[in-house]
mmCIF file of C-alpha atoms in Angstrom:
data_model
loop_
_atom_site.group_PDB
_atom_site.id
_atom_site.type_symbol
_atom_site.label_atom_id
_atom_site.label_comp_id
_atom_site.label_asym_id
_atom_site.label_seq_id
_atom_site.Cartn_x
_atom_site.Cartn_y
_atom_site.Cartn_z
ATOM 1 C CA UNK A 221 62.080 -12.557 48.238
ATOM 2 C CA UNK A 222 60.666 -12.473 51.889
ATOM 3 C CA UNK A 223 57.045 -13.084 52.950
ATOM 4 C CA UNK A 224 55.795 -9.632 52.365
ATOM 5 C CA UNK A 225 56.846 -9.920 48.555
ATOM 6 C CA UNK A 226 55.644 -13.471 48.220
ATOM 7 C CA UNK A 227 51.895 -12.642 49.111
ATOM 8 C CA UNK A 228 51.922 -9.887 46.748
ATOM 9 C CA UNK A 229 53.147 -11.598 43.659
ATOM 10 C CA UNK A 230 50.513 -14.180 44.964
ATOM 11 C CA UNK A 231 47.780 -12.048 45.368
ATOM 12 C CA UNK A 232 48.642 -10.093 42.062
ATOM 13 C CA UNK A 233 48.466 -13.381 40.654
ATOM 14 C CA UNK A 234 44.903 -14.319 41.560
ATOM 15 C CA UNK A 235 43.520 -10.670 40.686
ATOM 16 C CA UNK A 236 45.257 -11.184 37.157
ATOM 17 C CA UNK A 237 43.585 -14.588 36.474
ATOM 18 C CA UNK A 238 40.024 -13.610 37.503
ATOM 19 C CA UNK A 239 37.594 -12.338 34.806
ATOM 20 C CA UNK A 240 36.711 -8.530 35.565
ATOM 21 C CA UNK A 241 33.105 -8.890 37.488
ATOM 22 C CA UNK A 242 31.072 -6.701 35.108
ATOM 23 C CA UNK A 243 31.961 -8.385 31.936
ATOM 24 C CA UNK A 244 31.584 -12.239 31.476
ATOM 25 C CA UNK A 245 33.714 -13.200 27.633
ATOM 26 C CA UNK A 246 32.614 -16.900 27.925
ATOM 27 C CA UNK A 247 29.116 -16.189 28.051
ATOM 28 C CA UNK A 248 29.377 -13.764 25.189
ATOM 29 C CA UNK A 249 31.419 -16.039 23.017
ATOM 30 C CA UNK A 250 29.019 -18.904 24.020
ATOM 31 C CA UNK A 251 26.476 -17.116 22.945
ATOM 32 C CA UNK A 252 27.571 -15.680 19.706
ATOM 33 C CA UNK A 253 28.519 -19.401 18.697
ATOM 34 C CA UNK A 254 25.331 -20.926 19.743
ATOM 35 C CA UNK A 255 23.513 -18.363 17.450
ATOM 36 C CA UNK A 256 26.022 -18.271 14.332
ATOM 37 C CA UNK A 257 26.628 -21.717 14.455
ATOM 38 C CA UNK A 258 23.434 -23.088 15.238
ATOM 39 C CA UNK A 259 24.753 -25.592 17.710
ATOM 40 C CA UNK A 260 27.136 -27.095 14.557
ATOM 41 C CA UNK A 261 30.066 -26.269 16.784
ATOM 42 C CA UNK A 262 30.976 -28.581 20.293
ATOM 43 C CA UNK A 263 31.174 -27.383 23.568
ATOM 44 C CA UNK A 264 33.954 -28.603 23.833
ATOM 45 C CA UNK A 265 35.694 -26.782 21.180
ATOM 46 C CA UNK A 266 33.744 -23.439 22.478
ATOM 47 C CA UNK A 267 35.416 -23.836 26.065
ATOM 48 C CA UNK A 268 38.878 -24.578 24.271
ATOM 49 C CA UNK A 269 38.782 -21.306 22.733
ATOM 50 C CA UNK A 270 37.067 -19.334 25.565
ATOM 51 C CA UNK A 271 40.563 -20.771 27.470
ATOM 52 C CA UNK A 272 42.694 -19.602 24.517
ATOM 53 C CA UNK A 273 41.578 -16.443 24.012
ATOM 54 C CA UNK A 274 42.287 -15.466 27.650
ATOM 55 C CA UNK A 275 41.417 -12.696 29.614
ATOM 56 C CA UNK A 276 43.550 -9.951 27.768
ATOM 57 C CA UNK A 277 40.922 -10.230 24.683
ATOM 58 C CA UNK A 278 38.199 -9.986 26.988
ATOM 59 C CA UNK A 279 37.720 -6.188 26.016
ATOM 60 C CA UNK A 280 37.828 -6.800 22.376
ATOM 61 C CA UNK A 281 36.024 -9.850 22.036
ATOM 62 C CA UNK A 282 32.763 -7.780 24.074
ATOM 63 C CA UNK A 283 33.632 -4.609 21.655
ATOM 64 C CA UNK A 284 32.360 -7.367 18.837
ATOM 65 C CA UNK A 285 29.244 -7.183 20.220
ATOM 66 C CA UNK A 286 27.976 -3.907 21.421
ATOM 67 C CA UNK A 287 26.185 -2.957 18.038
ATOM 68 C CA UNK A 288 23.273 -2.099 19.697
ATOM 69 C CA UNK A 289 20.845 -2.426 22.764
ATOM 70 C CA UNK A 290 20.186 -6.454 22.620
ATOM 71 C CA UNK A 291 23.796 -7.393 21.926
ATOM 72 C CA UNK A 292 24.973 -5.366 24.583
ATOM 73 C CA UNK A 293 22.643 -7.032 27.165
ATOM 74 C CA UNK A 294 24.510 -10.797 25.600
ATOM 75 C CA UNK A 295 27.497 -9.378 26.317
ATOM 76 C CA UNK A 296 27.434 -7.721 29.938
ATOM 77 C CA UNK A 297 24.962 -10.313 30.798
ATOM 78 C CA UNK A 298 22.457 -7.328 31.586
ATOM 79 C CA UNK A 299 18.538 -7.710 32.003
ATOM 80 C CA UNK A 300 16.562 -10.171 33.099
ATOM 81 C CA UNK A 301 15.516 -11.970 30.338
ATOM 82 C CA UNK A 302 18.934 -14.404 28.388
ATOM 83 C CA UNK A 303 18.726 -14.741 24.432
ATOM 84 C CA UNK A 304 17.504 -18.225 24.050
ATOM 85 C CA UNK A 305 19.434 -20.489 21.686
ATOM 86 C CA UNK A 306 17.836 -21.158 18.005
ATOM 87 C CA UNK A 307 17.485 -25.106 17.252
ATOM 88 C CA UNK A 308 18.849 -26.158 14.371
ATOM 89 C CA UNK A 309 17.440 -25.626 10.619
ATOM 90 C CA UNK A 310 15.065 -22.944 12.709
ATOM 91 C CA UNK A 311 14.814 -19.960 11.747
ATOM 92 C CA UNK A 312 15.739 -17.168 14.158
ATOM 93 C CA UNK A 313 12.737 -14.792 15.500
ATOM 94 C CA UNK A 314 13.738 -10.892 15.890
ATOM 95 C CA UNK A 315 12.164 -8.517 17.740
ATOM 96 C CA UNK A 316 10.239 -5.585 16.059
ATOM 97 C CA UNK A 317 12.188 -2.175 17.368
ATOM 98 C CA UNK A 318 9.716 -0.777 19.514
ATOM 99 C CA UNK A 319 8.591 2.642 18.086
ATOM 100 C CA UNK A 320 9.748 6.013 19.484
ATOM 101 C CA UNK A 321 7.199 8.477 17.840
ATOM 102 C CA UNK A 322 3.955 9.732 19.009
ATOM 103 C CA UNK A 323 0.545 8.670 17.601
ATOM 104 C CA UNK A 324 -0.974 10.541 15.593
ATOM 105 C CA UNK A 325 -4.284 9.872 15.732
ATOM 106 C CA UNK A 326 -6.837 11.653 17.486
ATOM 107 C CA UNK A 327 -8.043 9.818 20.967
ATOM 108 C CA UNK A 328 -11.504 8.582 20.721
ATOM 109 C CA UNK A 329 -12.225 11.087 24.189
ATOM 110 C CA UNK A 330 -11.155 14.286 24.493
ATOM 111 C CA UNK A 331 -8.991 15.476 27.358
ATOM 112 C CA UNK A 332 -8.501 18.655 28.256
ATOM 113 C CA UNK A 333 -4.608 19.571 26.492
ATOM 114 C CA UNK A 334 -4.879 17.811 23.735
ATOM 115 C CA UNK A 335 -4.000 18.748 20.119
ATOM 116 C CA UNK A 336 -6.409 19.196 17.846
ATOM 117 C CA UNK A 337 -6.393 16.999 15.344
ATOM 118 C CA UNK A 338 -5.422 16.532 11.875
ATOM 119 C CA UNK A 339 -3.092 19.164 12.110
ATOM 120 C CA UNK A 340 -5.523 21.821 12.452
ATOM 121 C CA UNK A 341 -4.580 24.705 14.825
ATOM 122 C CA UNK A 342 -8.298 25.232 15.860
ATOM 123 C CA UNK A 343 -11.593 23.712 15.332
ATOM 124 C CA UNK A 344 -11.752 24.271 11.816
ATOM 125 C CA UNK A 345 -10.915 21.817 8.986
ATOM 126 C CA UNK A 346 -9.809 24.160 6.552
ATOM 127 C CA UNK A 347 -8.146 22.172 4.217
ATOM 128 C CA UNK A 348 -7.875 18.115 3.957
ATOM 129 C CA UNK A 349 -10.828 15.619 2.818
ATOM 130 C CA UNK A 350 -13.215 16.929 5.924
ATOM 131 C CA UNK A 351 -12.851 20.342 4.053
ATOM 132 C CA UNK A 352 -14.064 18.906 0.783
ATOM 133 C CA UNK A 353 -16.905 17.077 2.516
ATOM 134 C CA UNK A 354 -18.211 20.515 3.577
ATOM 135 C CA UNK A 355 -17.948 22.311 0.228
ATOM 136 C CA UNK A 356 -19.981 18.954 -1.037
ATOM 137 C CA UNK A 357 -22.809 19.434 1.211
ATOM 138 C CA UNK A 358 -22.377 22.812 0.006
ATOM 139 C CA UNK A 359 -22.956 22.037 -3.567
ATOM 140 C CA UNK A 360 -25.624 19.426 -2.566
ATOM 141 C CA UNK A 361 -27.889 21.788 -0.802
ATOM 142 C CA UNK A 362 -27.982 24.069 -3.989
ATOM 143 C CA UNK A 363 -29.187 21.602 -6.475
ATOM 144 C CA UNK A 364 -31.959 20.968 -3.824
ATOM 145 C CA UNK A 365 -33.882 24.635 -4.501
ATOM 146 C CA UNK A 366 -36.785 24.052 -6.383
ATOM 147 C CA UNK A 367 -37.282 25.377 -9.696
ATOM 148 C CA UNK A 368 -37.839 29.099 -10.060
ATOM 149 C CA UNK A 369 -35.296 29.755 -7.479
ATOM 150 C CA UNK A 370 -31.050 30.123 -8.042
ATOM 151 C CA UNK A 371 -27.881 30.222 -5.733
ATOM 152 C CA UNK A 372 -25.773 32.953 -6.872
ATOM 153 C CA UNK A 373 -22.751 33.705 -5.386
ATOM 154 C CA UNK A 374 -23.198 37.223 -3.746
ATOM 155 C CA UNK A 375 -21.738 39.063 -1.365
ATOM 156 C CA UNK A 376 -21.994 40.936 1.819
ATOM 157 C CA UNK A 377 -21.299 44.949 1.280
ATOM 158 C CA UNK A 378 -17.998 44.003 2.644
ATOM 159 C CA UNK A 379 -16.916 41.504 -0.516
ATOM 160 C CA UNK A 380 -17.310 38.233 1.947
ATOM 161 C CA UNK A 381 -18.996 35.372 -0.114
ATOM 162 C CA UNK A 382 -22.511 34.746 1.508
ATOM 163 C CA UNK A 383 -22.216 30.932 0.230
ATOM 164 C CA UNK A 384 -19.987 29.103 2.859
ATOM 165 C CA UNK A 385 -19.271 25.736 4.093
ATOM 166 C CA UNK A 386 -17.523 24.767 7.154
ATOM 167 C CA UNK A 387 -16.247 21.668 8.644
ATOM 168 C CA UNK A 388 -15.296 22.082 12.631
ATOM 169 C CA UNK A 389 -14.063 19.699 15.451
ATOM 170 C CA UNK A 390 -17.356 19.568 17.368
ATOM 171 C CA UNK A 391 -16.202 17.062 20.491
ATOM 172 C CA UNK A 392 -15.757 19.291 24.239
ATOM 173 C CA UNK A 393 -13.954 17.610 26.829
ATOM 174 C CA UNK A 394 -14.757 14.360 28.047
ATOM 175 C CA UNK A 395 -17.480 13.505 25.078
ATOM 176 C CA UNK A 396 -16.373 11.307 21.891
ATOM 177 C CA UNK A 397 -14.832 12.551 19.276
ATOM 178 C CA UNK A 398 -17.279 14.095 16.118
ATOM 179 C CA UNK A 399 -17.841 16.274 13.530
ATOM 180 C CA UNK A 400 -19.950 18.974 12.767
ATOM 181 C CA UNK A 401 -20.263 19.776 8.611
ATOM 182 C CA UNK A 402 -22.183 22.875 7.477
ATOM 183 C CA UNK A 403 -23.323 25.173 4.414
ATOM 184 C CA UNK A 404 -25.426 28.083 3.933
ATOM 185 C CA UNK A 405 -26.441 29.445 0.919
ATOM 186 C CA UNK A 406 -28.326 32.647 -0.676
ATOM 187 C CA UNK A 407 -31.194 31.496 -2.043
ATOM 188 C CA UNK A 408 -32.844 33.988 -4.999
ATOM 189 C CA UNK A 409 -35.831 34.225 -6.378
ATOM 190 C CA UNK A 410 -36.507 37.720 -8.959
ATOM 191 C CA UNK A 411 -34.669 40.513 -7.074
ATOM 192 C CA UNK A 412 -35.212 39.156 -3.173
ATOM 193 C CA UNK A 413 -32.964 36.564 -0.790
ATOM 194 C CA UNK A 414 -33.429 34.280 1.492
ATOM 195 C CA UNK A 415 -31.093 31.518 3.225
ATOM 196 C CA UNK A 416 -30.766 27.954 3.483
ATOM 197 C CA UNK A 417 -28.400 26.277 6.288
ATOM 198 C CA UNK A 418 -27.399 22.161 6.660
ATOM 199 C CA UNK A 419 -25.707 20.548 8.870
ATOM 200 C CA UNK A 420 -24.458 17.036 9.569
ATOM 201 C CA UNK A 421 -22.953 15.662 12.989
ATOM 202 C CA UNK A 422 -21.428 12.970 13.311
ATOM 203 C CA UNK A 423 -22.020 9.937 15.538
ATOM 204 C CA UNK A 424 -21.406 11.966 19.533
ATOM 205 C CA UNK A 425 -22.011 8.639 21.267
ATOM 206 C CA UNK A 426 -24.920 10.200 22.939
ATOM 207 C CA UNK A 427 -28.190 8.432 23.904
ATOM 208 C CA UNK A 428 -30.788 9.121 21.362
ATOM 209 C CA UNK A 429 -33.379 11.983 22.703
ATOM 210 C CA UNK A 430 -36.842 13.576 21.635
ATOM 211 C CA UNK A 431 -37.414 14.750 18.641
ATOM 212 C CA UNK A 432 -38.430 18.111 19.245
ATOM 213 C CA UNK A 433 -35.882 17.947 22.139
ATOM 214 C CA UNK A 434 -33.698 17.262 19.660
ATOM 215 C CA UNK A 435 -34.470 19.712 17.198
ATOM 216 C CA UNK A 436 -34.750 22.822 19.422
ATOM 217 C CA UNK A 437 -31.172 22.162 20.502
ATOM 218 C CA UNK A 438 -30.289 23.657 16.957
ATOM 219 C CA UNK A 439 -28.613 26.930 17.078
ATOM 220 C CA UNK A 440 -30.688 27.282 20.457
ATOM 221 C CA UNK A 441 -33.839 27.683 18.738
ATOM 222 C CA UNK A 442 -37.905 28.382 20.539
ATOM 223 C CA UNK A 443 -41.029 28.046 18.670
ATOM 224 C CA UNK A 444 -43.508 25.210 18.310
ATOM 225 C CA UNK A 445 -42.511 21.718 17.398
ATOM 226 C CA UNK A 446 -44.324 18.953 14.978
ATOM 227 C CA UNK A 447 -43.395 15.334 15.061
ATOM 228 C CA UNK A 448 -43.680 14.428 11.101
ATOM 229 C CA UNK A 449 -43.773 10.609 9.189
ATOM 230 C CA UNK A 450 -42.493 10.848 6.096
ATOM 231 C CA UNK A 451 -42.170 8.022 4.588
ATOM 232 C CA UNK A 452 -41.803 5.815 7.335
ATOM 233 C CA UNK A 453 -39.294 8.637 9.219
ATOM 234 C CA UNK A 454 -39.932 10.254 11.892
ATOM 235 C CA UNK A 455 -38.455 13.955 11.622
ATOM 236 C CA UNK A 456 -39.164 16.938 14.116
ATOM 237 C CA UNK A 457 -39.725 20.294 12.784
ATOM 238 C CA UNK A 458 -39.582 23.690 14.382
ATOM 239 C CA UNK A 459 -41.515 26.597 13.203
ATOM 240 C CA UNK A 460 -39.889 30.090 15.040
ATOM 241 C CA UNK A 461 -41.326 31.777 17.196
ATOM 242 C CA UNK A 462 -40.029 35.180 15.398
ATOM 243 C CA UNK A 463 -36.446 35.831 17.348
ATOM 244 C CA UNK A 464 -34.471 33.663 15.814
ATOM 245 C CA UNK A 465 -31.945 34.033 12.600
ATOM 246 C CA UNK A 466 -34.144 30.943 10.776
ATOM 247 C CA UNK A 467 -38.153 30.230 10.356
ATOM 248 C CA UNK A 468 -38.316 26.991 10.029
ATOM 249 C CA UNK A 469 -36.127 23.759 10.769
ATOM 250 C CA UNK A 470 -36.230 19.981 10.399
ATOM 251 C CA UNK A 471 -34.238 17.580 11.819
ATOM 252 C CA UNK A 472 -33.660 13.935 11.853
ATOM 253 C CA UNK A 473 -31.603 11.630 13.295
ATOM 254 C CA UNK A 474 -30.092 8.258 11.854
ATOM 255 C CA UNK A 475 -29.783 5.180 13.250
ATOM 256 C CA UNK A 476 -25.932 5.215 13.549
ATOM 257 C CA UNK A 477 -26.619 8.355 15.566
ATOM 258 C CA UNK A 478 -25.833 11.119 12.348
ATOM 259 C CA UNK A 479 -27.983 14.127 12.801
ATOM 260 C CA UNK A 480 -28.857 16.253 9.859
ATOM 261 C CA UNK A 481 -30.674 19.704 10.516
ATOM 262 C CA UNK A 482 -32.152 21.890 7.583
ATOM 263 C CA UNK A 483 -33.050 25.688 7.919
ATOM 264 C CA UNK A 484 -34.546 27.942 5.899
ATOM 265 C CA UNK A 485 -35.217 31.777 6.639
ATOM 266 C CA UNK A 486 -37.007 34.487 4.069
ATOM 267 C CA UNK A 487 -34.425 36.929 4.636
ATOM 268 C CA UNK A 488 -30.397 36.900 5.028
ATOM 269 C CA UNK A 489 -28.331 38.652 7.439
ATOM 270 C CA UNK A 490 -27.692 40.943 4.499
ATOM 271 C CA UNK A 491 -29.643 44.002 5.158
ATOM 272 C CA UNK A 492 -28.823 44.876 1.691
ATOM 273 C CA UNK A 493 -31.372 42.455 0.235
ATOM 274 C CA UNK A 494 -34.880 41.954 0.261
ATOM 275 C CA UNK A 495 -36.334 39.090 1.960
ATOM 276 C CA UNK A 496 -38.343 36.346 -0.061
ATOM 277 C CA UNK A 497 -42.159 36.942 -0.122
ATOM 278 C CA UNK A 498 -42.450 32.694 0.919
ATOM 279 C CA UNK A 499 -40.083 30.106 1.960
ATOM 280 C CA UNK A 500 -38.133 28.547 -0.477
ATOM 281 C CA UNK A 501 -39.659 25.076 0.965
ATOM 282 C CA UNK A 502 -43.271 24.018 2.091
ATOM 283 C CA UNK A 503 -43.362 22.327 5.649
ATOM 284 C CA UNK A 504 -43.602 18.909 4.162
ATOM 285 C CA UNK A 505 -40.521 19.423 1.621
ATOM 286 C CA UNK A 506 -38.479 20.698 3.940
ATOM 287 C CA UNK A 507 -39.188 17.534 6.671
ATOM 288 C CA UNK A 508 -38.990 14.915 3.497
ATOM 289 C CA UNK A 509 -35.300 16.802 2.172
ATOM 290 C CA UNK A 510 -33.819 16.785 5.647
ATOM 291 C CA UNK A 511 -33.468 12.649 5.257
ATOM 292 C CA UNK A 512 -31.692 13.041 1.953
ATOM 293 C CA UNK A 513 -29.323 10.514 1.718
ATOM 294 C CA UNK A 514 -26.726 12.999 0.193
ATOM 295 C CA UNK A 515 -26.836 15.031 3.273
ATOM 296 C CA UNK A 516 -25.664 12.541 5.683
ATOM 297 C CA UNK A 517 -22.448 12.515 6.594
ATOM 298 C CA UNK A 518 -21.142 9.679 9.517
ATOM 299 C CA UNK A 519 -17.400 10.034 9.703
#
């Protein structure tokens, strides 16, 4: 053997009896003991077998312990954080998996791209407990009409029901989410029809404003405006000034910030039917119904 062959059987030597850079066994087996064994087995006896088991059974011994994501960080000694070792008679702490699917609740603002909620594929709540609110303001508003009058269920000359409720995704972008439930009826009285309309908003997160302010903002309506107490509430009502689809209008706002508006017109847009000779409710009704309990709706 001459000097050329000696160095590399010398160097082959040292290459063959150094651990491979990426993959550290010791550590792995270390810290597979320290956690199975709870620190019941020595050092000692851990460095005895790290020695044994050599560097051919490197590869299988970190094959033992690539089940997943943590165990693969023990044994490449990856990240930045090391497993810590559990005392002994503790009881190990593990980590909650950290969950890959998106929310699915609605933000609390709207941005501009975002889904609407719920499922829906527009505005409208056509199915689902929001849905069932509106048909129950629905039914609400009909046992309101005072005796004499009735709520059949007629038609348009086209067979579409003229009793409807709606529940609708109110919020634009930028404003907090809210809701905006609604019902009109036919309202009949001998052989003529009128309407009634209610609707509930949510909480918008919007700074309380004027009554009347607040009252002409319904379906954009003009006419006069009367600040009225009933019964300790304060309630705006709106008499039309003769262009609009309704008469008359009250509305009142809660504290929470629900809003509850309640129309009433003689006639219908159903030029098949006479209009009513009189409202269905006097001024002072209509301002004392429009704080209803039963009509307020806050979520």
């Amino acid at each position: 053997m001459n000097e050329e062959d000696l160095n590399e059987a010398f160097h082959d030597v040292i290459v063959r009896s150094s651990p491979p850079a990426s993959m550290d066994p010791a550590r792995a087996l270390e810290q597979a003991r320290r956690v199975r064994k709870r620190r019941r087995v020595a050092w000692g006896g851990v460095a005895v077998v790290t020695l044994t088991v050599g560097v051919g059974a490197g590869p299988a011994l970190v094959a033992n312990f690539t089940g997943g994501p943590a165990d693969q960080l023990v044994a490449n000694g990856g990240g930045t954080t090391q497993p810590v070792a559990t005392p002994s008679g503790a009881t190990p702490s593990v980590s909650k998996p950290v969950s890959t699917v998106p929310p699915t609740t609605t933000p609390t603002t709207r941005k501009s791209g975002d889904p609407w909620p719920e499922g829906q594929v527009d505005r409208t709540a056509t199915a689902g407990p929001r849905a069932v609110r509106a048909v129950t303001l629905m039914n609400d508003l009909s046992s309101s009409v005072p005796p004499g009058s009735s709520t059949p269920d007629l038609k348009y000359p086209d067979g579409r029901a003229m009793r409807w409720p709606q529940s609708q995704y109110a919020s634009n972008d930028g404003e907090q989410d809210y809701w905006e439930y609604q019902a009109i009826i036919p309202v009949q009285k001998d052989d003529r029809v009128g309407q009634l309309l209610v609707e509930s908003t949510t909480p918008d997160g919007k700074p309380a404003t004027d009554l009347c302010k607040l009252a002409k903002q319904f379906w954009g309506g003009t006419g006069s405006c009367t600040i009225m107490n009933v019964g300790g509430k304060k309630v705006g009502v709106v008499t039309d000034s003769g262009r609009g689809s309704y008469d008359q209008w009250a509305a009142y706002r809660y504290g929470d910030g629900t809003v509850v508006y309640l129309a009433q017109a003689k006639k219908t847009d159903n030029p098949a039917r006479s209009p009513l000779t009189q409202p269905v409710f006097t001024t002072h009704q209509l301002a004392e119904l429009v704080t209803s309990p039963k009509f307020k709706i806050s979520s």
